Short mmCIF file of C-alpha atoms in Angstrom, two decimals:
data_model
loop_
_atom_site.label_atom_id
_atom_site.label_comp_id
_atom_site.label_asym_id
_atom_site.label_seq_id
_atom_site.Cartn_x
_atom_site.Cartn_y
_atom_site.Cartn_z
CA UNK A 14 60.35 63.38 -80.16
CA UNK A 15 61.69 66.22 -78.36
CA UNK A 16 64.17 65.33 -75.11
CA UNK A 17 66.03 66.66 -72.79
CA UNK A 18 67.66 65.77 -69.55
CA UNK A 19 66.00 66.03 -66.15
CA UNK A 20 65.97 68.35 -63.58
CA UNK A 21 67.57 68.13 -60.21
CA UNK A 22 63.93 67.79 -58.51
CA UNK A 23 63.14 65.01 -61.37
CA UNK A 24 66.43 63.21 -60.20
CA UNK A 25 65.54 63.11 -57.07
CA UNK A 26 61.79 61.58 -57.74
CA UNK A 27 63.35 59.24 -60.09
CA UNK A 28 66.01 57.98 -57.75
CA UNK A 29 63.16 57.36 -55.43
CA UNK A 30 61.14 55.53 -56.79
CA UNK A 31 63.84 53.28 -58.28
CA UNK A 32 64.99 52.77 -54.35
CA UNK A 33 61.19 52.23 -53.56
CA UNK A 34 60.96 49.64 -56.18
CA UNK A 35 64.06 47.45 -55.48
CA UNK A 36 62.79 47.83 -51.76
CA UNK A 37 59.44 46.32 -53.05
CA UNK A 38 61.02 44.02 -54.99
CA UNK A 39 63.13 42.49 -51.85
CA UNK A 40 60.14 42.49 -49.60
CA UNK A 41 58.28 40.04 -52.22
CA UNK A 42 61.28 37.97 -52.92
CA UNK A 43 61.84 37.52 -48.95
CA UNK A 44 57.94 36.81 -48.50
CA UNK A 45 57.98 34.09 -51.22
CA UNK A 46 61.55 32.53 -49.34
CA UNK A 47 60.02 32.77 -46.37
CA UNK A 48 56.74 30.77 -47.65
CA UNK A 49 59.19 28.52 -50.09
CA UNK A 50 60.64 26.77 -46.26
CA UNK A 51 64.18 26.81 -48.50
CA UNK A 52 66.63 27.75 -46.23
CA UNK A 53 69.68 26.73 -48.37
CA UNK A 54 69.58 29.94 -50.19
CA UNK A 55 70.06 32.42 -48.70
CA UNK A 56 67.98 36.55 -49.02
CA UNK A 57 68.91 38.31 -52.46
CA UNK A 58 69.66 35.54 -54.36
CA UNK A 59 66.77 36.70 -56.58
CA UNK A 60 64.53 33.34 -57.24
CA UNK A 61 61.31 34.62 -56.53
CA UNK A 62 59.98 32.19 -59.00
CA UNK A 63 61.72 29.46 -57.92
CA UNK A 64 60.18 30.35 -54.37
CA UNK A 65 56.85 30.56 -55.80
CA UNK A 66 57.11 27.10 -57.31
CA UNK A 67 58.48 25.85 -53.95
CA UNK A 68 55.99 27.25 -51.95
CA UNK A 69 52.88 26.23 -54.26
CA UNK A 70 54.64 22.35 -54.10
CA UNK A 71 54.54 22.38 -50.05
CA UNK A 72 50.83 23.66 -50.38
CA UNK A 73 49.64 21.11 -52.64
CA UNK A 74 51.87 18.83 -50.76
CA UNK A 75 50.47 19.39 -47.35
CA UNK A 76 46.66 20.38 -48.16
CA UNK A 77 44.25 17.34 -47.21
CA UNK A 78 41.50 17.04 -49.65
CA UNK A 79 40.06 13.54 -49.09
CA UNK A 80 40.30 11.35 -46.01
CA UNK A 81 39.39 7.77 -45.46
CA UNK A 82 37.56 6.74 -42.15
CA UNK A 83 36.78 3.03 -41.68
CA UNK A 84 36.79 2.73 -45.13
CA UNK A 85 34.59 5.57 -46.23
CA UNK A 86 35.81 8.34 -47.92
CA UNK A 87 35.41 12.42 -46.82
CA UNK A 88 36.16 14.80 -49.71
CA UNK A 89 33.97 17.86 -47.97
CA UNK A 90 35.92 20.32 -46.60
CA UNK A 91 33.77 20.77 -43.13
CA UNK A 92 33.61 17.14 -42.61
CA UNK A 93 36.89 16.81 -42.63
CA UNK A 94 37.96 19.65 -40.28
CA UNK A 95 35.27 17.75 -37.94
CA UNK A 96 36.82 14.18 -38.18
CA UNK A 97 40.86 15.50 -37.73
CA UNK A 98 39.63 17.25 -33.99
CA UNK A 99 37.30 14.61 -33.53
CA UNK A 100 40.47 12.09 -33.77
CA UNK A 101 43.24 14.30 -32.02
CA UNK A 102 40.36 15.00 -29.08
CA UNK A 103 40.74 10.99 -28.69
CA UNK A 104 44.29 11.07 -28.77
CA UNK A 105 45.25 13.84 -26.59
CA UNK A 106 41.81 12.84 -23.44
CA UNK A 107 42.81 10.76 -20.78
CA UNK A 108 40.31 8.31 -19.62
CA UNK A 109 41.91 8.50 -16.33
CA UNK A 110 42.71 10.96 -13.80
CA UNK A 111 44.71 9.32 -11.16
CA UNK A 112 48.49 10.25 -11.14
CA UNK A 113 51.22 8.71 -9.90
CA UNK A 114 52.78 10.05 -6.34
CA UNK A 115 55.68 11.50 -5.79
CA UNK A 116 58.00 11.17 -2.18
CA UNK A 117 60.13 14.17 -1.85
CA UNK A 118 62.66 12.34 1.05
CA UNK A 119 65.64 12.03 0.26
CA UNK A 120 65.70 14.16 -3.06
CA UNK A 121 69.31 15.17 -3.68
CA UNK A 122 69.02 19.27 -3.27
CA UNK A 123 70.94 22.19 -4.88
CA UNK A 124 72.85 24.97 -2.24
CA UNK A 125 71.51 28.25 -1.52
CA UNK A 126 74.12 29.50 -4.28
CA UNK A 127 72.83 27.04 -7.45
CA UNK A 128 69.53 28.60 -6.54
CA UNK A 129 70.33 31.89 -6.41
CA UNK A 130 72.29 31.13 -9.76
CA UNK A 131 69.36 29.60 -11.29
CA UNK A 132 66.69 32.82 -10.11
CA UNK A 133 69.24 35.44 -11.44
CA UNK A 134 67.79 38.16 -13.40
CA UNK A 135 68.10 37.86 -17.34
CA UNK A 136 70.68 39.98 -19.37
CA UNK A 137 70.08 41.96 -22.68
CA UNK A 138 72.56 39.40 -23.99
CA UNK A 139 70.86 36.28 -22.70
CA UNK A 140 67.56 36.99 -24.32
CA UNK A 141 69.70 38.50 -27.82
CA UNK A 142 71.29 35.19 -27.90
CA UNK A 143 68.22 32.93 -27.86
CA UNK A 144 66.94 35.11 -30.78
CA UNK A 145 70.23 34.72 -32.72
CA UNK A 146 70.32 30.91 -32.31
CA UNK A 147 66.84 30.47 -33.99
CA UNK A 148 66.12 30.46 -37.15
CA UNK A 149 64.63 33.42 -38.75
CA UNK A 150 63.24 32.23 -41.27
CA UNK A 151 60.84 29.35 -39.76
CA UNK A 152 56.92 29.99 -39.73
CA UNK A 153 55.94 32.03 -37.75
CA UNK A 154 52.78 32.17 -35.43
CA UNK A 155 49.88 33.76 -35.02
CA UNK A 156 51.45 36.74 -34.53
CA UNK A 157 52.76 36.16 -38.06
CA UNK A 158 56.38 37.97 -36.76
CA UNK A 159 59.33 35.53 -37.54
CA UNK A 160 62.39 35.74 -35.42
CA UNK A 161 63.95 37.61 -38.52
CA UNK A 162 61.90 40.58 -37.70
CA UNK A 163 63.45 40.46 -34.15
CA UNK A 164 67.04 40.33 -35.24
CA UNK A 165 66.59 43.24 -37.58
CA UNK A 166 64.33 45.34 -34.82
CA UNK A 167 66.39 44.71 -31.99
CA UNK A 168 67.10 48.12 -30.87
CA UNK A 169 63.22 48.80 -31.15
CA UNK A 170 61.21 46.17 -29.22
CA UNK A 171 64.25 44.78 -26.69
CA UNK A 172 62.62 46.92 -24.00
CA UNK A 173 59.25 45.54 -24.80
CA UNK A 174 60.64 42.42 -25.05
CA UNK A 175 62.69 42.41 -22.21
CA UNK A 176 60.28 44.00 -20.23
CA UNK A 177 57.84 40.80 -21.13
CA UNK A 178 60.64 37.76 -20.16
CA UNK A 179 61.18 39.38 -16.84
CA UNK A 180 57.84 39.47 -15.84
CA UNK A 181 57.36 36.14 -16.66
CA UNK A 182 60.39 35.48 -15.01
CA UNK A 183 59.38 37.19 -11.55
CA UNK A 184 55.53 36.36 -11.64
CA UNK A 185 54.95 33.31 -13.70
CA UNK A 186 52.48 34.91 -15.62
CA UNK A 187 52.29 36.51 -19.47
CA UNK A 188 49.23 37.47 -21.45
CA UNK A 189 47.03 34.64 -22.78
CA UNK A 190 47.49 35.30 -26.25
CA UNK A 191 51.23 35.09 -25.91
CA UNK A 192 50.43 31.31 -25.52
CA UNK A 193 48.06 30.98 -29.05
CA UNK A 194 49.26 28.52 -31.60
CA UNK A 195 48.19 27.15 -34.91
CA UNK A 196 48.70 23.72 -35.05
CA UNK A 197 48.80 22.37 -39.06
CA UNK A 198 48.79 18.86 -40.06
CA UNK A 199 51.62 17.58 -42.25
CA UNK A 200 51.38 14.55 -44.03
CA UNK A 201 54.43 11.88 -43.31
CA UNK A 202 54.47 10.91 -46.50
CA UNK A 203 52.86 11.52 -50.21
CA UNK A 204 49.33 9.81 -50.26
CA UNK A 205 48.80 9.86 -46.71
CA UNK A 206 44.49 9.37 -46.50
CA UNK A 207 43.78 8.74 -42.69
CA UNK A 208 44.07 10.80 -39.95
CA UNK A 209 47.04 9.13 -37.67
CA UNK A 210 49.15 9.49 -40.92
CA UNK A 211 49.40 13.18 -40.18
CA UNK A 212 51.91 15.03 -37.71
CA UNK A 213 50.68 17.76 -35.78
CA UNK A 214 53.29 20.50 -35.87
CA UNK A 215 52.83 23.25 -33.39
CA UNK A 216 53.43 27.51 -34.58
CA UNK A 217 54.05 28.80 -31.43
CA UNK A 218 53.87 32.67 -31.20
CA UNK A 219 57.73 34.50 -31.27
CA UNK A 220 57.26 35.88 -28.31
CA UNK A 221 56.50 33.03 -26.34
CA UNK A 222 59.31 31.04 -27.76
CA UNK A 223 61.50 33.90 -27.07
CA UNK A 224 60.30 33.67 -23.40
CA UNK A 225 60.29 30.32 -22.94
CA UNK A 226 63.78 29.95 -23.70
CA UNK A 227 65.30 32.56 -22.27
CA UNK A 228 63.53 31.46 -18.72
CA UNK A 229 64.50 27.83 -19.35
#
């Protein structure tokens, strides 16, 4: 078999794609950690199968195939969609309306300087420090961005960003969908079968965590 070595230009493709591949390779590795909820390992420490296996465990773990209502068991998949907001509709209503009232006399009061304190405008560094205290690697929303992605993009959505937390700041408003969550159902504990032995667990959009922290 004839051979012989490559050419500069043949160099430079295979360098390429070698740098494309271990690129690829990272990106799959990170997904599967990210989907594996192990956070005691940290990025590049090359389990990808072990993340796999993780991350199929929590699914199997946390997927409700059968419930038991009253006795009777649900195994189909739309019924039991149907009973879990059926049950968390009872929950979460209020058969009441009335609230208590509230006197505002003699409510201690902050000075005119606390205020002013409390209404100042948000630094760069403020909202870049919320971001750096959470975890990157959590779930992410329905935005499907993880704090991660903030960290490493800084420099490329901060005025965006920044932009968003001081309006919300000023006007007490933000677009709707900043506010849309997924709310999943984990079980407390293995063999959990009826509906109040699941927790609700709110993914709350990045953004709107981001926000809401910075502001509070």
């Amino acid at each position: 078999m004839e051979s012989r070595d490559l050419s500069k230009e043949e160099m430079m493709v295979r360098f390429t794609i070698v740098v494309e591949l271990e690129d690829m390779a990272k990106t799959e590795e990170a997904k599967w950690r990210q989907k594996s909820k192990v956070l005691w390992l940290k990025q590049g420490d090359n389990n990808t199968k072990f993340f796999g296996r993780m991350a199929t465990a929590h699914r199997r773990f946390n997927t409700i195939d059968r419930l038991v209502v009253r006795g009777e068991e649900i195994v189909e998949t739309d019924e039991i969609k149907t009973t879990m907001a059926e049950f968390y509709k009872r929950v979460y209503s209020e058969p009441e309306s009335w609230r208590p009232g509230f006197d505002m006399i003699d409510c201690p009061t902050i000075s005119r300087e606390e205020k002013n304190w409390l209404q100042r405008h948000f630094s760069e560094d403020v909202v870049l420090n919320v971001i750096k205290q959470c975890d990157g690697d959590k779930a992410p929303g329905p935005n499907g961005l993880t704090m991660s992605f903030f960290k490493v993009c800084w420099d490329t959505v901060k005025v965006d960003l920044l932009e968003i937390v001081h309006n919300f700041h000023q006007k007490e408003l933000f677009e709707k969908s900043f506010n849309a969550t997924f709310i999943v159902l984990i079980p407390k504990k293995a063999g959990d079968e009826e509906p109040k032995d699941f927790r609700p667990i709110n993914l709350v959009g990045s953004v709107y965590k981001i926000t809401f922290q910075a502001n509070y």
